[in-house]
Coordinates of C-alpha atoms and ligand atoms in Angstrom, one line a residue:
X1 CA 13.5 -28.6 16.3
X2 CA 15.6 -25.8 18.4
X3 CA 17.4 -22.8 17.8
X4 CA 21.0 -23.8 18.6
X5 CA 24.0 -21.9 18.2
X6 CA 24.7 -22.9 14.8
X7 CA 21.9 -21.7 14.0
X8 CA 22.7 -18.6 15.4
X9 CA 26.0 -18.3 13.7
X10 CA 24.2 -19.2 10.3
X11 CA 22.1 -16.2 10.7
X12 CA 25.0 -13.9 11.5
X13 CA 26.3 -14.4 8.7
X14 CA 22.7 -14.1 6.5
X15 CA 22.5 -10.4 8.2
X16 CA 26.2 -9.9 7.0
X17 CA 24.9 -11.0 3.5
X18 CA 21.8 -8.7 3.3
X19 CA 23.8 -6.1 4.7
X20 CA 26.5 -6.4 2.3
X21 CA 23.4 -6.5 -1.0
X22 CA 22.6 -2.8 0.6
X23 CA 20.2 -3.2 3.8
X24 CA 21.2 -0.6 6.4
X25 CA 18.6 -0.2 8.9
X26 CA 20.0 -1.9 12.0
X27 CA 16.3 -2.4 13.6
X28 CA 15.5 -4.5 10.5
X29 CA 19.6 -6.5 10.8
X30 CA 18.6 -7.4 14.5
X31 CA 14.8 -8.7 13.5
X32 CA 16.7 -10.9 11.1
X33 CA 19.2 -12.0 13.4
X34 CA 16.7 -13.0 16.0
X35 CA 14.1 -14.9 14.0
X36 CA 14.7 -18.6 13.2
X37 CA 14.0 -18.8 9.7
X38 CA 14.4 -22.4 10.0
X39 CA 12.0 -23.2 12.0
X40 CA 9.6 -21.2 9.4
X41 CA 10.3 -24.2 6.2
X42 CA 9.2 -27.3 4.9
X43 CA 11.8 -30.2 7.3
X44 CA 13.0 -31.3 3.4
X45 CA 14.6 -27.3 3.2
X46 CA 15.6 -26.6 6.9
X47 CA 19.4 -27.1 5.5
X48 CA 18.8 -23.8 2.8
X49 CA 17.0 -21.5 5.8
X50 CA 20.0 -19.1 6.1
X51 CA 20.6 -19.2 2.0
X52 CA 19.4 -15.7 1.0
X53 CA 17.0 -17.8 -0.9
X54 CA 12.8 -18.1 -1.0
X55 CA 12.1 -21.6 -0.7
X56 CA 8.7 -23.9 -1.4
X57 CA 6.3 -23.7 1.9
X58 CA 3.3 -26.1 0.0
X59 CA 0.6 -24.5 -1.9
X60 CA 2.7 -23.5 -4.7
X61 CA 4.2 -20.5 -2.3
X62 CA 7.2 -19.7 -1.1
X63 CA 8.8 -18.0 1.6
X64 CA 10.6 -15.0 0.7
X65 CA 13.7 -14.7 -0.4
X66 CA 15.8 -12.6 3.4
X67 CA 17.0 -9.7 1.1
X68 CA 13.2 -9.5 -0.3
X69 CA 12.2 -9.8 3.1
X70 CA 14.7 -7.1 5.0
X71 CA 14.0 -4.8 1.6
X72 CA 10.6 -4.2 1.9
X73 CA 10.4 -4.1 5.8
X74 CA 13.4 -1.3 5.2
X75 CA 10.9 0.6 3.0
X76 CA 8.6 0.2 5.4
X77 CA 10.6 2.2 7.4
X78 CA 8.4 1.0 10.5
X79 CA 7.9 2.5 13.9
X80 CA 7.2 0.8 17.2
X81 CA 3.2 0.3 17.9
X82 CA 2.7 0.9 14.4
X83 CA -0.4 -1.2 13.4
X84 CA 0.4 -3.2 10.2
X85 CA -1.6 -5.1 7.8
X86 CA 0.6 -7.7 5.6
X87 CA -1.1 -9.1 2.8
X88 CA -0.2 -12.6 2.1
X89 CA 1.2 -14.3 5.3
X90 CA 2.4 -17.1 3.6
X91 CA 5.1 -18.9 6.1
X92 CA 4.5 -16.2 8.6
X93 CA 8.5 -15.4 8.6
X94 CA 7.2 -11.6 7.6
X95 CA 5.0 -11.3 10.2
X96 CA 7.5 -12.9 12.5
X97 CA 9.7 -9.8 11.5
X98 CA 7.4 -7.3 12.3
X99 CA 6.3 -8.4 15.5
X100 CA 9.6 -8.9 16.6
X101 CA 10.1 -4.9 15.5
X102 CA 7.3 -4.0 17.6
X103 CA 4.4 -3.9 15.2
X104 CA 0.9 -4.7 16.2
X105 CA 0.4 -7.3 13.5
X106 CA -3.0 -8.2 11.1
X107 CA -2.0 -10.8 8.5
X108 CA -4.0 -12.4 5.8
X109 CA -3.8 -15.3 4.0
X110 CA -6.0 -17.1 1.1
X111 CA -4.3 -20.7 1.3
X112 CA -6.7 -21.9 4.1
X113 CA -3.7 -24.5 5.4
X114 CA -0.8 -21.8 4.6
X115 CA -3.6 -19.8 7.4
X116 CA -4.0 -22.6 10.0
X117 CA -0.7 -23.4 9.8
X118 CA 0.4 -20.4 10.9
X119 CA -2.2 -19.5 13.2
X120 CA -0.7 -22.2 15.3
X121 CA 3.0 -21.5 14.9
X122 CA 3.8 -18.4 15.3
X123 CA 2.4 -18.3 19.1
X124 CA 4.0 -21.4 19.8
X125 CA 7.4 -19.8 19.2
X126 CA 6.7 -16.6 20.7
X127 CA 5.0 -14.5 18.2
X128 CA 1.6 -12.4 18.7
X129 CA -0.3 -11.5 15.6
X130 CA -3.7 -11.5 14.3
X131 CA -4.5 -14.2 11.8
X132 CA -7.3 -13.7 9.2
X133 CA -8.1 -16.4 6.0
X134 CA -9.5 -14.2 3.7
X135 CA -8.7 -12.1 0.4
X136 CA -6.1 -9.5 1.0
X137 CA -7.3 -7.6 -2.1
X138 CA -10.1 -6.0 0.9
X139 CA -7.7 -5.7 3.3
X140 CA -9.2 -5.9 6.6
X141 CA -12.2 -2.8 6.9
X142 CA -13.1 -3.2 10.4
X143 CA -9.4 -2.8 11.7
X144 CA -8.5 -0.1 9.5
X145 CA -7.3 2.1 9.3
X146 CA -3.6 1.1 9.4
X147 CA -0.2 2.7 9.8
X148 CA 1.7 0.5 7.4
X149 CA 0.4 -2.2 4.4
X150 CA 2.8 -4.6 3.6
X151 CA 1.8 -6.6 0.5
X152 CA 4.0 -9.9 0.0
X153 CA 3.0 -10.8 -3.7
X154 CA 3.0 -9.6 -6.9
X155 CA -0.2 -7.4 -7.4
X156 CA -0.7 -6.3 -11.1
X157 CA -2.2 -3.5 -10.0
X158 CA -2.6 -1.4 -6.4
X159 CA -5.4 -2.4 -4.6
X160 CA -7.8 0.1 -4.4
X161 CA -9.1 -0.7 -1.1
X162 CA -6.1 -1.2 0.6
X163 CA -5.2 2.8 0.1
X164 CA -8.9 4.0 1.6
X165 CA -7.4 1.1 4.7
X166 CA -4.0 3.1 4.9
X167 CA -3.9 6.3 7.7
X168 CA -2.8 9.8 6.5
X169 CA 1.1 9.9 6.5
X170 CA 0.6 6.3 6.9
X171 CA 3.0 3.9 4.0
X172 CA 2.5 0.8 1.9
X173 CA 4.7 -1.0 0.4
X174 CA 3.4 -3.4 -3.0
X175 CA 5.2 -5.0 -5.5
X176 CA 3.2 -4.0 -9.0
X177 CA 3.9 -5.7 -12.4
X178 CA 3.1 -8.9 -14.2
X179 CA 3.5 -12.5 -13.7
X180 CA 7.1 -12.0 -14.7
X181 CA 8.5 -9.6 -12.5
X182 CA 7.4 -6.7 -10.4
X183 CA 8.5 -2.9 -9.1
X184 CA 8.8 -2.1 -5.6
X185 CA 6.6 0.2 -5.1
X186 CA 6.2 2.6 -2.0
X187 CA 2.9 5.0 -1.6
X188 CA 3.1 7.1 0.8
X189 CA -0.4 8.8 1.6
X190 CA -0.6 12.5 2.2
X191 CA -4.2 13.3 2.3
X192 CA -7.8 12.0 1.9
X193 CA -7.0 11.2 -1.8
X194 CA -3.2 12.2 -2.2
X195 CA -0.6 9.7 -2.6
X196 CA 2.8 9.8 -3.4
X197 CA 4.2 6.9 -5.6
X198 CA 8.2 6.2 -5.4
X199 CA 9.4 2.8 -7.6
X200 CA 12.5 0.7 -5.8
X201 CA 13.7 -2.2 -8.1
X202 CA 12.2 -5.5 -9.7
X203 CA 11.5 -8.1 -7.3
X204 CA 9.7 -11.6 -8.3
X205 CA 6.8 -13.1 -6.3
X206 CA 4.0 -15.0 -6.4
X207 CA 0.7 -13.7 -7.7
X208 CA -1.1 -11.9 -5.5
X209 CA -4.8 -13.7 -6.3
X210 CA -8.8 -12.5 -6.0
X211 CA -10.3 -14.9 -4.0
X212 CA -10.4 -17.3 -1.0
X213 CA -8.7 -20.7 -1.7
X214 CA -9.5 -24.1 0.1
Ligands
SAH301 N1 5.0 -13.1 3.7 C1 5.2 -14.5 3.3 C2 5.4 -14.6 1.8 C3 4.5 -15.6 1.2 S1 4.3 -15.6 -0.5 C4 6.3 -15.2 4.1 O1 7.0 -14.5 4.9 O2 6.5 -16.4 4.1 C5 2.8 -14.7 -0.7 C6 1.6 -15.3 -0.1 O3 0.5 -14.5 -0.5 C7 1.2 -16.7 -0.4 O4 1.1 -17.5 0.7 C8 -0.2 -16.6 -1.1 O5 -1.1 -17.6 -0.8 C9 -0.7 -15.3 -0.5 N2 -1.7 -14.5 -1.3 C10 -1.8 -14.4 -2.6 N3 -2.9 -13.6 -2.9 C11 -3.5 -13.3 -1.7 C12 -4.6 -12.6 -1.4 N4 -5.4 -12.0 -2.3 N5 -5.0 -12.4 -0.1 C13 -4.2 -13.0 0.9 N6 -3.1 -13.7 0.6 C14 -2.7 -13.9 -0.7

């Protein structure tokens, strides 16, 4: 499938709509504007890509919801070079995001075909990352420590490792709650063992799970 202008014109009007719901960082508008979402879903959704919607990727996930997607990469509030680690790469569409706002990229996934199926993808449309199939809950030790964590399900509690993996100054951004709903929730680390927790609205996503899955 190609990236055509409709396409193009469909997304336009997706960064006017996350725009519109409150989004305001311009590098984050352009990422969205310049990553074909539709290419990133199940052939049976391609017609929903630029609904501000998360739509079924197999495995039980989803791929985020755009708004979900521009809200926590705002948050992120990243810089260019920043090393990232996101936590569930799912679709890859996040990762997509980042790379394209200059992030050097580490994503893991626990769905070994939601893993292999990216792995493939996302070079063959342009995008550099670093693909691990593994438990996010350890976050990635021998590549920490890491500017930025992005975590891209619902964790019902912060993973403890994940803050040790975070530099000084450095931010993560996790969604915390229960099956039901979660808080956005930004740590911002100051020191060895000082962090700085702010809360951003209730999101829902997927469980964030112990364990490797086949
Ligand atoms: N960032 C994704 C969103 C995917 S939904 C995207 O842009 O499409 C969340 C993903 O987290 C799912 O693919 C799920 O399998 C994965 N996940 C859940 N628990 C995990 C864990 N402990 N480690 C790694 N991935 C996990």
């Amino acid at each position: 499938m190609k990236d055509t202008y409709r396409h193009k014109g469909l997304r336009k009007n997706l960064v006017e709509e996350v725009h519109t719901k409150g989004i305001d960082d311009q590098r984050v508008l352009e990422a969205i504007m310049r990553v074909p979402r539709h290419l990133f879903m199940d052939t049976s959704f391609v017609q929903y890509a630029y609904k501000d919607q998360a739509f079924p990727i197999g495995c039980g996930q989803t791929i985020s919801q755009p708004y979900t997607v521009a809200y926590q990469t705002q948050l992120l509030d990243l810089r260019r070079h920043d090393k990232v680690l996101e936590v569930g790469t799912g679709s890859g569409y996040q990762a997509a995001i980042l790379v394209e706002m200059g992030a050097k990229v580490y994503t893991v996934e626990r769905q070994r075909e939601l893993f292999i199926k990216a792995q493939s993808f996302l070079p063959s449309i342009g995008y550099k990352a670093n693909f691990f199939y593994g438990d996010g809950y350890e976050g990635l030790e021998s590549y920490a420590p890491f500017d930025r964590i992005l975590v891209t399900a619902g964790a019902t509690e912060v993973p403890e490792k994940l803050k040790v993996q975070l530099k000084t100054g450095g931010i993560m951004v996790v969604p915390l709650g229960d099956s039901n709903s979660q808080v956005m929730t930004r740590i911002e680390k100051k020191g060895e063992d000082e962090y700085i927790e702010t809360e951003h609205g209730r999101f829902v996503f997927v469980p964030l799970l112990k364990g490797k899955s086949m």
